[in-house]
């Protein structure tokens, strides 16, 4: 009886893991997360360091997922101005496996994000591949 329960639990776990790996997006697109963050005064360098550490964490785990830091333009007196108070990041998920276990390096980059910014909003999307 115990063996049957263990086998059933194993099958459920494998099914859940497989579901996590599947790309839910239409053909030609991949999952991504777009985050809009309010960067704290003087926090731009720390925020950029968080993005770099975020990417290093994926690399260290053999995951092709990457986060891109995008500058936000605001209106200035003589035209658009690059803002140090806002940022957008796009995380394009490249792995077809569950995310690696969160470790001390994961905590370190998430702490940098928390120190330097507050997330204004987050959206999960299907972005075209290759872009």
Short mmCIF file of N, CA and C in Angstrom, two decimals:
data_model
loop_
_atom_site.label_atom_id
_atom_site.label_comp_id
_atom_site.label_asym_id
_atom_site.label_seq_id
_atom_site.Cartn_x
_atom_site.Cartn_y
_atom_site.Cartn_z
N UNK A 1 0.82 -1.19 0.00
CA UNK A 1 0.00 0.00 0.00
C UNK A 1 0.87 1.25 0.00
N UNK A 2 1.88 1.28 0.88
CA UNK A 2 2.78 2.43 0.95
C UNK A 2 3.50 2.63 -0.38
N UNK A 3 3.91 1.53 -0.99
CA UNK A 3 4.59 1.63 -2.28
C UNK A 3 3.67 2.26 -3.33
N UNK A 4 2.40 1.87 -3.37
CA UNK A 4 1.43 2.43 -4.31
C UNK A 4 1.28 3.93 -4.10
N UNK A 5 1.22 4.34 -2.84
CA UNK A 5 1.11 5.77 -2.53
C UNK A 5 2.35 6.52 -3.00
N UNK A 6 3.53 5.94 -2.75
CA UNK A 6 4.77 6.59 -3.17
C UNK A 6 4.86 6.68 -4.69
N UNK A 7 4.47 5.65 -5.40
CA UNK A 7 4.48 5.69 -6.86
C UNK A 7 3.50 6.74 -7.37
N UNK A 8 2.31 6.79 -6.79
CA UNK A 8 1.32 7.79 -7.20
C UNK A 8 1.84 9.20 -6.93
N UNK A 9 2.46 9.42 -5.78
CA UNK A 9 3.02 10.74 -5.45
C UNK A 9 4.12 11.10 -6.43
N UNK A 10 4.94 10.11 -6.80
CA UNK A 10 6.01 10.35 -7.77
C UNK A 10 5.44 10.76 -9.11
N UNK A 11 4.39 10.10 -9.56
CA UNK A 11 3.76 10.43 -10.83
C UNK A 11 3.16 11.83 -10.79
N UNK A 12 2.52 12.18 -9.69
CA UNK A 12 1.94 13.52 -9.56
C UNK A 12 3.04 14.58 -9.59
N UNK A 13 4.13 14.30 -8.89
CA UNK A 13 5.26 15.25 -8.87
C UNK A 13 5.83 15.42 -10.26
N UNK A 14 6.02 14.33 -10.99
CA UNK A 14 6.55 14.42 -12.35
C UNK A 14 5.59 15.17 -13.25
N UNK A 15 4.29 14.94 -13.09
CA UNK A 15 3.31 15.63 -13.91
C UNK A 15 3.34 17.13 -13.63
N UNK A 16 3.42 17.51 -12.36
CA UNK A 16 3.47 18.93 -12.00
C UNK A 16 4.74 19.57 -12.56
N UNK A 17 5.87 18.87 -12.48
CA UNK A 17 7.12 19.41 -13.01
C UNK A 17 7.04 19.58 -14.51
N UNK A 18 6.44 18.59 -15.18
CA UNK A 18 6.29 18.68 -16.63
C UNK A 18 5.41 19.85 -16.99
N UNK A 19 4.36 20.08 -16.23
CA UNK A 19 3.47 21.21 -16.50
C UNK A 19 4.23 22.53 -16.35
N UNK A 20 5.14 22.61 -15.38
CA UNK A 20 5.93 23.82 -15.20
C UNK A 20 6.84 24.05 -16.40
N UNK A 21 7.30 22.99 -17.03
CA UNK A 21 8.25 23.10 -18.12
C UNK A 21 7.58 23.48 -19.44
N UNK A 22 6.32 23.19 -19.57
CA UNK A 22 5.64 23.43 -20.84
C UNK A 22 5.54 24.93 -21.11
N UNK A 23 5.70 25.30 -22.37
CA UNK A 23 5.54 26.69 -22.78
C UNK A 23 4.05 26.92 -23.05
N UNK A 24 3.39 27.75 -22.23
CA UNK A 24 1.96 27.95 -22.41
C UNK A 24 1.63 28.93 -23.55
N UNK A 25 2.66 29.53 -24.13
CA UNK A 25 2.45 30.58 -25.14
C UNK A 25 2.23 30.00 -26.54
N UNK A 26 1.60 30.77 -27.42
CA UNK A 26 1.41 30.32 -28.80
C UNK A 26 2.74 30.12 -29.52
N UNK A 27 2.71 29.36 -30.61
CA UNK A 27 3.91 29.15 -31.41
C UNK A 27 4.55 30.48 -31.78
N UNK A 28 5.89 30.49 -31.77
CA UNK A 28 6.62 31.70 -32.13
C UNK A 28 6.78 32.70 -30.99
N UNK A 29 6.29 32.33 -29.80
CA UNK A 29 6.43 33.21 -28.63
C UNK A 29 6.91 32.40 -27.44
N UNK A 30 7.50 33.10 -26.47
CA UNK A 30 7.95 32.47 -25.23
C UNK A 30 7.50 33.32 -24.04
N UNK A 31 7.36 32.69 -22.89
CA UNK A 31 6.95 33.43 -21.70
C UNK A 31 8.01 34.46 -21.29
N UNK A 32 7.54 35.57 -20.76
CA UNK A 32 8.42 36.62 -20.25
C UNK A 32 7.67 37.36 -19.16
N UNK A 33 8.43 38.03 -18.32
CA UNK A 33 7.85 38.89 -17.29
C UNK A 33 8.38 40.29 -17.50
N UNK A 34 7.48 41.25 -17.55
CA UNK A 34 7.85 42.65 -17.67
C UNK A 34 7.55 43.30 -16.32
N UNK A 35 8.57 43.92 -15.75
CA UNK A 35 8.40 44.59 -14.46
C UNK A 35 8.74 46.07 -14.61
N UNK A 36 7.89 46.90 -14.03
CA UNK A 36 8.13 48.34 -13.98
C UNK A 36 8.47 48.65 -12.53
N UNK A 37 9.64 49.23 -12.31
CA UNK A 37 10.09 49.51 -10.95
C UNK A 37 10.33 50.99 -10.75
N UNK A 38 10.04 51.44 -9.55
CA UNK A 38 10.38 52.80 -9.11
C UNK A 38 11.72 52.68 -8.40
N UNK A 39 12.74 53.31 -8.95
CA UNK A 39 14.08 53.23 -8.37
C UNK A 39 14.21 54.33 -7.31
N UNK A 40 14.71 53.92 -6.17
CA UNK A 40 14.85 54.87 -5.06
C UNK A 40 15.93 55.90 -5.39
N UNK A 41 15.82 57.10 -4.84
CA UNK A 41 16.85 58.13 -5.09
C UNK A 41 18.25 57.60 -4.78
N UNK A 42 19.15 57.78 -5.73
CA UNK A 42 20.52 57.30 -5.58
C UNK A 42 20.67 55.79 -5.73
N UNK A 43 19.60 55.11 -6.14
CA UNK A 43 19.64 53.65 -6.19
C UNK A 43 19.91 53.04 -7.55
N UNK A 44 20.15 53.89 -8.57
CA UNK A 44 20.30 53.34 -9.92
C UNK A 44 21.43 52.32 -10.03
N UNK A 45 22.60 52.64 -9.49
CA UNK A 45 23.75 51.73 -9.60
C UNK A 45 23.46 50.40 -8.91
N UNK A 46 22.80 50.44 -7.78
CA UNK A 46 22.45 49.21 -7.07
C UNK A 46 21.42 48.41 -7.85
N UNK A 47 20.46 49.10 -8.45
CA UNK A 47 19.46 48.41 -9.26
C UNK A 47 20.12 47.72 -10.45
N UNK A 48 21.02 48.42 -11.13
CA UNK A 48 21.74 47.82 -12.27
C UNK A 48 22.59 46.63 -11.80
N UNK A 49 23.17 46.74 -10.62
CA UNK A 49 23.94 45.62 -10.05
C UNK A 49 23.03 44.43 -9.78
N UNK A 50 21.79 44.69 -9.33
CA UNK A 50 20.83 43.61 -9.08
C UNK A 50 20.51 42.87 -10.38
N UNK A 51 20.32 43.62 -11.47
CA UNK A 51 20.03 42.99 -12.76
C UNK A 51 21.21 42.12 -13.20
N UNK A 52 22.42 42.64 -13.04
CA UNK A 52 23.61 41.87 -13.42
C UNK A 52 23.72 40.59 -12.58
N UNK A 53 23.47 40.70 -11.28
CA UNK A 53 23.54 39.53 -10.40
C UNK A 53 22.41 38.55 -10.71
N UNK A 54 21.26 39.06 -11.10
CA UNK A 54 20.11 38.24 -11.51
C UNK A 54 20.53 37.37 -12.70
N UNK A 55 21.13 38.00 -13.71
CA UNK A 55 21.59 37.26 -14.88
C UNK A 55 22.71 36.28 -14.53
N UNK A 56 23.62 36.68 -13.66
CA UNK A 56 24.72 35.79 -13.25
C UNK A 56 24.16 34.55 -12.56
N UNK A 57 23.08 34.73 -11.80
CA UNK A 57 22.47 33.60 -11.12
C UNK A 57 21.93 32.59 -12.15
N UNK A 58 21.24 33.08 -13.18
CA UNK A 58 20.77 32.16 -14.22
C UNK A 58 21.94 31.46 -14.91
N UNK A 59 22.97 32.20 -15.26
CA UNK A 59 24.15 31.62 -15.92
C UNK A 59 24.76 30.53 -15.04
N UNK A 60 24.90 30.81 -13.75
CA UNK A 60 25.54 29.84 -12.84
C UNK A 60 24.74 28.55 -12.70
N UNK A 61 23.46 28.60 -13.07
CA UNK A 61 22.62 27.41 -12.99
C UNK A 61 22.34 26.81 -14.37
N UNK A 62 23.09 27.25 -15.39
CA UNK A 62 22.93 26.69 -16.72
C UNK A 62 21.58 26.99 -17.35
N UNK A 63 20.97 28.08 -16.96
CA UNK A 63 19.65 28.46 -17.44
C UNK A 63 19.80 29.61 -18.44
N UNK A 64 19.27 29.48 -19.65
CA UNK A 64 19.41 30.55 -20.64
C UNK A 64 18.50 31.76 -20.42
N UNK A 65 17.69 31.74 -19.37
CA UNK A 65 16.82 32.88 -19.05
C UNK A 65 17.69 34.11 -18.82
N UNK A 66 17.24 35.26 -19.34
CA UNK A 66 17.99 36.51 -19.15
C UNK A 66 17.03 37.65 -18.85
N UNK A 67 17.53 38.59 -18.05
CA UNK A 67 16.78 39.79 -17.71
C UNK A 67 17.47 40.99 -18.35
N UNK A 68 16.70 41.79 -19.08
CA UNK A 68 17.22 42.97 -19.75
C UNK A 68 16.75 44.21 -19.01
N UNK A 69 17.68 45.11 -18.74
CA UNK A 69 17.36 46.39 -18.10
C UNK A 69 17.07 47.42 -19.17
N UNK A 70 15.93 48.07 -19.05
CA UNK A 70 15.50 49.05 -20.05
C UNK A 70 15.31 50.40 -19.37
N UNK A 71 15.90 51.42 -19.97
CA UNK A 71 15.78 52.77 -19.44
C UNK A 71 14.43 53.36 -19.83
N UNK A 72 13.86 54.14 -18.93
CA UNK A 72 12.58 54.80 -19.14
C UNK A 72 12.84 56.26 -19.50
N UNK A 73 12.10 56.75 -20.49
CA UNK A 73 12.19 58.15 -20.88
C UNK A 73 11.04 58.92 -20.23
N UNK A 74 11.36 60.11 -19.73
CA UNK A 74 10.33 61.00 -19.20
C UNK A 74 10.41 62.32 -19.97
N UNK A 75 9.39 63.14 -19.79
CA UNK A 75 9.37 64.43 -20.48
C UNK A 75 10.26 65.42 -19.74
N UNK A 76 11.13 66.05 -20.51
CA UNK A 76 11.95 67.11 -19.97
C UNK A 76 11.59 68.42 -20.64
N UNK A 77 12.17 69.50 -20.16
CA UNK A 77 11.87 70.81 -20.72
C UNK A 77 12.19 70.93 -22.19
N UNK A 78 13.24 70.27 -22.64
CA UNK A 78 13.63 70.37 -24.04
C UNK A 78 13.51 69.04 -24.78
N UNK A 79 12.73 68.12 -24.23
CA UNK A 79 12.53 66.82 -24.89
C UNK A 79 12.68 65.67 -23.91
N UNK A 80 12.72 64.46 -24.42
CA UNK A 80 12.81 63.28 -23.55
C UNK A 80 14.11 63.26 -22.74
N UNK A 81 13.99 62.77 -21.51
CA UNK A 81 15.12 62.65 -20.59
C UNK A 81 15.14 61.23 -20.04
N UNK A 82 16.31 60.63 -19.95
CA UNK A 82 16.44 59.29 -19.37
C UNK A 82 16.25 59.41 -17.86
N UNK A 83 15.36 58.60 -17.33
CA UNK A 83 15.02 58.65 -15.92
C UNK A 83 15.92 57.74 -15.08
N UNK A 84 16.35 58.24 -13.94
CA UNK A 84 17.03 57.40 -12.95
C UNK A 84 16.06 56.95 -11.86
N UNK A 85 14.80 57.38 -11.99
CA UNK A 85 13.79 57.08 -10.98
C UNK A 85 12.88 55.92 -11.37
N UNK A 86 12.97 55.47 -12.61
CA UNK A 86 12.14 54.36 -13.08
C UNK A 86 12.96 53.43 -13.96
N UNK A 87 12.58 52.17 -13.95
CA UNK A 87 13.23 51.19 -14.82
C UNK A 87 12.21 50.14 -15.23
N UNK A 88 12.45 49.52 -16.36
CA UNK A 88 11.67 48.38 -16.81
C UNK A 88 12.66 47.24 -17.01
N UNK A 89 12.28 46.06 -16.54
CA UNK A 89 13.08 44.87 -16.83
C UNK A 89 12.18 43.88 -17.56
N UNK A 90 12.79 43.17 -18.49
CA UNK A 90 12.09 42.09 -19.19
C UNK A 90 12.89 40.82 -18.96
N UNK A 91 12.26 39.85 -18.33
CA UNK A 91 12.88 38.55 -18.12
C UNK A 91 12.30 37.60 -19.14
N UNK A 92 13.14 37.16 -20.07
CA UNK A 92 12.74 36.19 -21.10
C UNK A 92 13.17 34.81 -20.63
N UNK A 93 12.20 33.95 -20.41
CA UNK A 93 12.48 32.62 -19.90
C UNK A 93 12.95 31.73 -21.04
N UNK A 94 14.11 31.13 -20.86
CA UNK A 94 14.69 30.33 -21.91
C UNK A 94 14.78 28.86 -21.57
N UNK A 95 14.50 28.51 -20.34
CA UNK A 95 14.64 27.11 -19.93
C UNK A 95 13.31 26.39 -20.04
N UNK A 96 13.40 25.13 -20.38
CA UNK A 96 12.20 24.30 -20.40
C UNK A 96 12.26 23.33 -19.23
N UNK A 97 12.85 23.80 -18.15
CA UNK A 97 12.95 23.01 -16.93
C UNK A 97 12.55 23.90 -15.76
N UNK A 98 12.22 23.31 -14.63
CA UNK A 98 11.87 24.13 -13.47
C UNK A 98 13.05 25.03 -13.07
N UNK A 99 12.73 26.17 -12.49
CA UNK A 99 13.78 27.08 -12.05
C UNK A 99 14.62 26.42 -10.97
N UNK A 100 15.90 26.75 -10.94
CA UNK A 100 16.81 26.21 -9.94
C UNK A 100 16.35 26.61 -8.54
N UNK A 101 16.78 25.85 -7.56
CA UNK A 101 16.46 26.14 -6.17
C UNK A 101 17.04 27.48 -5.77
N UNK A 102 16.26 28.26 -5.09
CA UNK A 102 16.73 29.57 -4.62
C UNK A 102 17.79 29.36 -3.55
N UNK A 103 18.90 30.06 -3.72
CA UNK A 103 20.04 29.89 -2.82
C UNK A 103 20.49 31.26 -2.31
N UNK A 104 21.67 31.31 -1.70
CA UNK A 104 22.16 32.59 -1.15
C UNK A 104 22.40 33.62 -2.24
N UNK A 105 22.84 33.20 -3.41
CA UNK A 105 23.06 34.14 -4.52
C UNK A 105 21.72 34.71 -4.98
N UNK A 106 20.67 33.90 -4.97
CA UNK A 106 19.33 34.37 -5.33
C UNK A 106 18.87 35.42 -4.31
N UNK A 107 19.04 35.11 -3.05
CA UNK A 107 18.66 36.06 -2.00
C UNK A 107 19.45 37.36 -2.12
N UNK A 108 20.71 37.26 -2.51
CA UNK A 108 21.56 38.46 -2.62
C UNK A 108 21.03 39.41 -3.69
N UNK A 109 20.69 38.88 -4.88
CA UNK A 109 20.22 39.81 -5.91
C UNK A 109 18.81 40.32 -5.61
N UNK A 110 17.97 39.50 -5.00
CA UNK A 110 16.64 40.01 -4.66
C UNK A 110 16.74 41.07 -3.57
N UNK A 111 17.70 40.94 -2.65
CA UNK A 111 17.92 41.98 -1.64
C UNK A 111 18.36 43.29 -2.30
N UNK A 112 19.21 43.19 -3.33
CA UNK A 112 19.63 44.40 -4.05
C UNK A 112 18.44 45.09 -4.70
N UNK A 113 17.55 44.30 -5.29
CA UNK A 113 16.33 44.89 -5.87
C UNK A 113 15.54 45.62 -4.78
N UNK A 114 15.35 44.96 -3.63
CA UNK A 114 14.57 45.56 -2.55
C UNK A 114 15.23 46.83 -2.00
N UNK A 115 16.56 46.83 -1.90
CA UNK A 115 17.28 48.00 -1.39
C UNK A 115 17.15 49.20 -2.32
N UNK A 116 17.09 48.94 -3.61
CA UNK A 116 17.19 50.03 -4.59
C UNK A 116 15.87 50.42 -5.24
N UNK A 117 14.82 49.65 -5.03
CA UNK A 117 13.59 49.92 -5.79
C UNK A 117 12.36 49.33 -5.13
N UNK A 118 11.23 49.75 -5.68
CA UNK A 118 9.95 49.14 -5.35
C UNK A 118 9.27 48.81 -6.67
N UNK A 119 8.77 47.59 -6.77
CA UNK A 119 8.11 47.20 -8.01
C UNK A 119 6.76 47.89 -8.10
N UNK A 120 6.55 48.60 -9.21
CA UNK A 120 5.27 49.29 -9.43
C UNK A 120 4.24 48.33 -10.00
N UNK A 121 4.65 47.51 -10.96
CA UNK A 121 3.74 46.50 -11.51
C UNK A 121 4.53 45.44 -12.25
N UNK A 122 3.84 44.33 -12.48
CA UNK A 122 4.45 43.17 -13.13
C UNK A 122 3.40 42.54 -14.03
N UNK A 123 3.83 42.16 -15.23
CA UNK A 123 2.94 41.52 -16.19
C UNK A 123 3.64 40.32 -16.81
N UNK A 124 2.94 39.21 -16.90
CA UNK A 124 3.44 38.02 -17.59
C UNK A 124 2.89 38.06 -19.00
N UNK A 125 3.77 37.87 -19.99
CA UNK A 125 3.38 37.98 -21.39
C UNK A 125 4.00 36.87 -22.23
N UNK A 126 3.56 36.76 -23.46
CA UNK A 126 4.16 35.88 -24.46
C UNK A 126 4.84 36.78 -25.49
N UNK A 127 6.17 36.84 -25.46
CA UNK A 127 6.92 37.68 -26.39
C UNK A 127 7.37 36.88 -27.61
N UNK A 128 7.40 37.51 -28.77
CA UNK A 128 7.91 36.82 -29.96
C UNK A 128 9.34 36.35 -29.73
N UNK A 129 9.67 35.19 -30.23
CA UNK A 129 11.03 34.67 -30.09
C UNK A 129 11.97 35.40 -31.03
N UNK A 130 13.22 35.39 -30.66
CA UNK A 130 14.25 35.99 -31.52
C UNK A 130 14.33 37.50 -31.42
N UNK A 131 13.60 38.14 -30.54
CA UNK A 131 13.64 39.59 -30.47
C UNK A 131 14.21 40.16 -29.24
#
